[in-house]
Amino acid sequence: MPNIGEQHANLDQQAYTTIKEMITDRQLLPGEKIPQEKLASELGISRTPLVNALKFLEKEKLVEAKPRRGYYVRLFTPAEMISIFELREVLEGLAARRAAEKISDAQIERLKGFFTGFSAGEAITDTHLYSQQDREFHRFITDIGAMEFLSSILQAYNIISFSYQVLGADGLVRPPDETILEHRAIIDAISRRNATTAEEMMRRHFKRTTAYIKAQLAAEQAEQQRAS
Amino acid sequence: MPNIGEQHANLDQQAYTTIKEMITDRQLLPGEKIPQEKLASELGISRTPLVNALKFLEKEKLVEAKPRRGYYVRLFTPAEMISIFELREVLEGLAARRAAEKISDAQIERLKGFFTGFSAGEAITDTHLYSQQDREFHRFITDIGAMEFLSSILQAYNIISFSYQVLGADGLVRPPDETILEHRAIIDAISRRNATTAEEMMRRHFKRTTAYIKAQLAAEQAEQQRAS
DNA sequence: TAATTGAATTTTGCATGCAAAATTCATTAT
DNA sequence: ATAATGAATTTTGCATGCAAAATTCAATTA
């Protein structure tokens, strides 16, 4: 579900998607100035749709406009990273609640299929696969539970994908052995169509992640203090 | 806190604000086509910033773009109206929780000043005043509690102001005698800096409003059914 | 009279032009 | 050598131009 010009392939949308990818793929780095003329000609378009795309990305906080000085790729602050997870807590909590209310039998089967590759007692070694399933899992639930506005908020603010900026190389915030139990609890609650518990479990999942990030940031700061 | 080009008065922002007001003030009516050339010259600007503003409003769902056919003022569907209140439930719930954690002594005094004009036992007759305080009340709490992203989401999606489309002439969804107790419970929880209760009370407040709207819509539909 | 066709007009989507602001770079002064 | 000045260049913010698409409207036909 694209979030600006729906489907009709206009150049704004095209530029928007491309630049967004360039930022997520780290082709454009935080702090870097975005060269309008250059990028436009690279994309084979004029400055007009390029600038439109940048204006959208500005609203999503992916770039920063410095008036009369151009657009710069933005770096999220620790406070913002925490905010993103606090928002995901309540928004995905809502999505989980609604998913439990709306889910079909077929979708329950697919939901139960997540994380089956990882057996209960054993330590999880394939963190790459786990990370991938993690994202798909959250997306699956929000796709089912999200109604008007919710999905576009989660997408427009790039909350889901950009949450993954605090992550380790494997693309995970917390170790899989810790999160898999929470994921299973969410799957269980939604499968039983228990809306209240589903929301509760999703929120608990994010609360723990938020706490983890806060602790990590505190540790980092202490480290920096010590180094100076 | 404006939500596009921060403060530096650019024409995009100016057009954005003006059109938004024209929609809220019902100078532009739902379904109506927005005449670009005409509006631009009325605002004394060219089509460029005007169209930019429309693109932003499209993302906020206030207008709808029909490719190659122009922009139209949008009408919210009943399903969307309900979604808006469900989102406010979780978002303002989060804001209330954070407000309880962050609020200063001076702010507590101001918070306690809300709805003091309405005495406990008596029926509320000045619905206009109540409606105004209602909005200010919610805004006060979100201003205190909102962190990065939250305020811009609440604003960008126009959730607060546009929730007031289902309203009666007085600008209220539910009768004041019903909501004032809930408002007082929220004030109380935040003043006691009880974050959990504050969130709980705010959510309960919205849950009831959502239920009320759903009931009203169901009644309206039954009415229409009967008429045909 | 109502429906159909097509030419004239309007409007959209995007590129380009242009002045004002910002930046760069060479020159001069300290 | 570093700092200060200002001219040349680049870049931004917005208006305007233009082709393609859509709409309007008059003329024609059924």
CSV table of C-alpha atoms in Angstrom, one decimal, chain B residues 4-118:
chain,number,residue,atom,x,y,z
B,4,ILE,CA,5.6,21.4,7.5
B,5,GLY,CA,8.2,24.0,6.8
B,6,GLU,CA,8.7,24.9,10.5
B,7,GLN,CA,8.7,28.6,10.8
B,8,HIS,CA,10.4,30.3,7.8
B,9,ALA,CA,7.4,31.7,6.0
B,10,ASN,CA,7.5,30.0,2.7
B,11,LEU,CA,4.5,30.0,0.3
B,12,ASP,CA,3.9,26.3,0.6
B,13,GLN,CA,3.2,26.6,4.3
B,14,GLN,CA,1.0,29.7,3.8
B,15,ALA,CA,-1.1,28.0,1.1
B,16,TYR,CA,-1.3,24.9,3.3
B,17,THR,CA,-2.6,26.8,6.3
B,18,THR,CA,-5.1,28.8,4.3
B,19,ILE,CA,-6.6,25.9,2.4
B,20,LYS,CA,-6.8,23.9,5.6
B,21,GLU,CA,-8.8,26.7,7.2
B,22,MET,CA,-11.0,27.0,4.2
B,23,ILE,CA,-11.9,23.3,4.6
B,24,THR,CA,-12.5,23.5,8.3
B,25,ASP,CA,-14.5,26.7,7.9
B,26,ARG,CA,-16.6,25.0,5.3
B,27,GLN,CA,-15.7,27.6,2.6
B,28,LEU,CA,-14.7,24.5,0.6
B,29,LEU,CA,-17.2,21.8,0.9
B,30,PRO,CA,-16.7,18.0,0.7
B,31,GLY,CA,-16.8,16.7,-2.9
B,32,GLU,CA,-16.0,20.1,-4.3
B,33,LYS,CA,-13.3,20.5,-6.8
B,34,ILE,CA,-10.5,22.8,-5.9
B,35,PRO,CA,-9.9,25.3,-8.7
B,36,GLN,CA,-6.1,25.7,-8.8
B,37,GLU,CA,-5.7,28.7,-11.0
B,38,LYS,CA,-8.5,30.6,-9.3
B,39,LEU,CA,-7.4,29.8,-5.7
B,40,ALA,CA,-3.8,30.6,-6.6
B,41,SER,CA,-4.6,34.0,-7.9
B,42,GLU,CA,-6.8,34.7,-4.9
B,43,LEU,CA,-4.0,33.9,-2.6
B,44,GLY,CA,-1.6,35.9,-4.7
B,45,ILE,CA,0.7,33.0,-5.4
B,46,SER,CA,1.3,30.7,-8.4
B,47,ARG,CA,0.1,27.2,-8.9
B,48,THR,CA,3.4,25.7,-7.7
B,49,PRO,CA,3.1,26.3,-3.9
B,50,LEU,CA,-0.7,25.8,-4.2
B,51,VAL,CA,-0.2,22.3,-5.6
B,52,ASN,CA,2.4,21.6,-3.0
B,53,ALA,CA,0.0,22.4,-0.3
B,54,LEU,CA,-2.6,20.2,-1.9
B,55,LYS,CA,-0.2,17.3,-2.0
B,56,PHE,CA,0.4,17.7,1.7
B,57,LEU,CA,-3.3,17.8,2.4
B,58,GLU,CA,-3.7,14.7,0.3
B,59,LYS,CA,-1.4,12.8,2.6
B,60,GLU,CA,-3.5,14.0,5.5
B,61,LYS,CA,-6.6,12.8,3.7
B,62,LEU,CA,-8.2,16.2,3.7
B,63,VAL,CA,-8.3,16.3,0.0
B,64,GLU,CA,-8.3,13.6,-2.6
B,65,ALA,CA,-6.2,13.6,-5.8
B,66,LYS,CA,-7.8,12.3,-8.9
B,67,PRO,CA,-5.0,11.9,-11.4
B,68,ARG,CA,-5.2,14.3,-14.3
B,69,ARG,CA,-8.6,15.5,-12.9
B,70,GLY,CA,-7.6,17.6,-10.0
B,71,TYR,CA,-8.1,17.8,-6.2
B,72,TYR,CA,-11.3,17.3,-4.4
B,73,VAL,CA,-12.3,18.1,-0.8
B,74,ARG,CA,-12.7,14.8,0.9
B,75,LEU,CA,-15.6,13.5,3.0
B,76,PHE,CA,-14.7,11.1,5.8
B,77,THR,CA,-16.5,7.8,5.8
B,78,PRO,CA,-18.1,6.5,9.0
B,79,ALA,CA,-15.4,3.8,9.2
B,80,GLU,CA,-12.7,6.5,9.0
B,81,MET,CA,-14.4,8.5,11.7
B,82,ILE,CA,-14.4,5.5,14.0
B,83,SER,CA,-10.7,4.8,13.1
B,84,ILE,CA,-9.8,8.3,14.1
B,85,PHE,CA,-11.2,7.9,17.5
B,86,GLU,CA,-9.6,4.6,18.0
B,87,LEU,CA,-6.3,6.1,17.1
B,88,ARG,CA,-6.9,9.0,19.4
B,89,GLU,CA,-7.6,6.5,22.1
B,90,VAL,CA,-4.1,5.0,22.0
B,91,LEU,CA,-2.2,8.1,21.0
B,92,GLU,CA,-3.8,10.4,23.6
B,93,GLY,CA,-3.6,7.6,26.0
B,94,LEU,CA,0.1,7.6,25.5
B,95,ALA,CA,0.2,11.4,25.8
B,96,ALA,CA,-1.7,11.3,29.1
B,97,ARG,CA,0.7,8.7,30.4
B,98,ARG,CA,3.7,10.8,29.5
B,99,ALA,CA,2.0,14.0,30.7
B,100,ALA,CA,1.6,12.4,34.1
B,101,GLU,CA,5.3,11.6,34.1
B,102,LYS,CA,6.5,15.0,33.0
B,103,ILE,CA,4.0,17.6,34.3
B,104,SER,CA,5.3,20.5,36.4
B,105,ASP,CA,3.6,21.9,39.5
B,106,ALA,CA,2.6,25.0,37.6
B,107,GLN,CA,1.1,22.9,34.8
B,108,ILE,CA,-0.9,20.9,37.4
B,109,GLU,CA,-2.4,24.1,38.6
B,110,ARG,CA,-3.5,25.1,35.1
B,111,LEU,CA,-4.8,21.6,34.5
B,112,LYS,CA,-6.9,21.7,37.6
B,113,GLY,CA,-8.4,25.0,36.3
B,114,PHE,CA,-10.2,23.2,33.4
B,115,PHE,CA,-14.0,22.8,33.7
B,116,THR,CA,-14.1,24.7,37.0
B,117,GLY,CA,-16.9,26.8,35.7
B,118,PHE,CA,-19.1,23.8,35.7
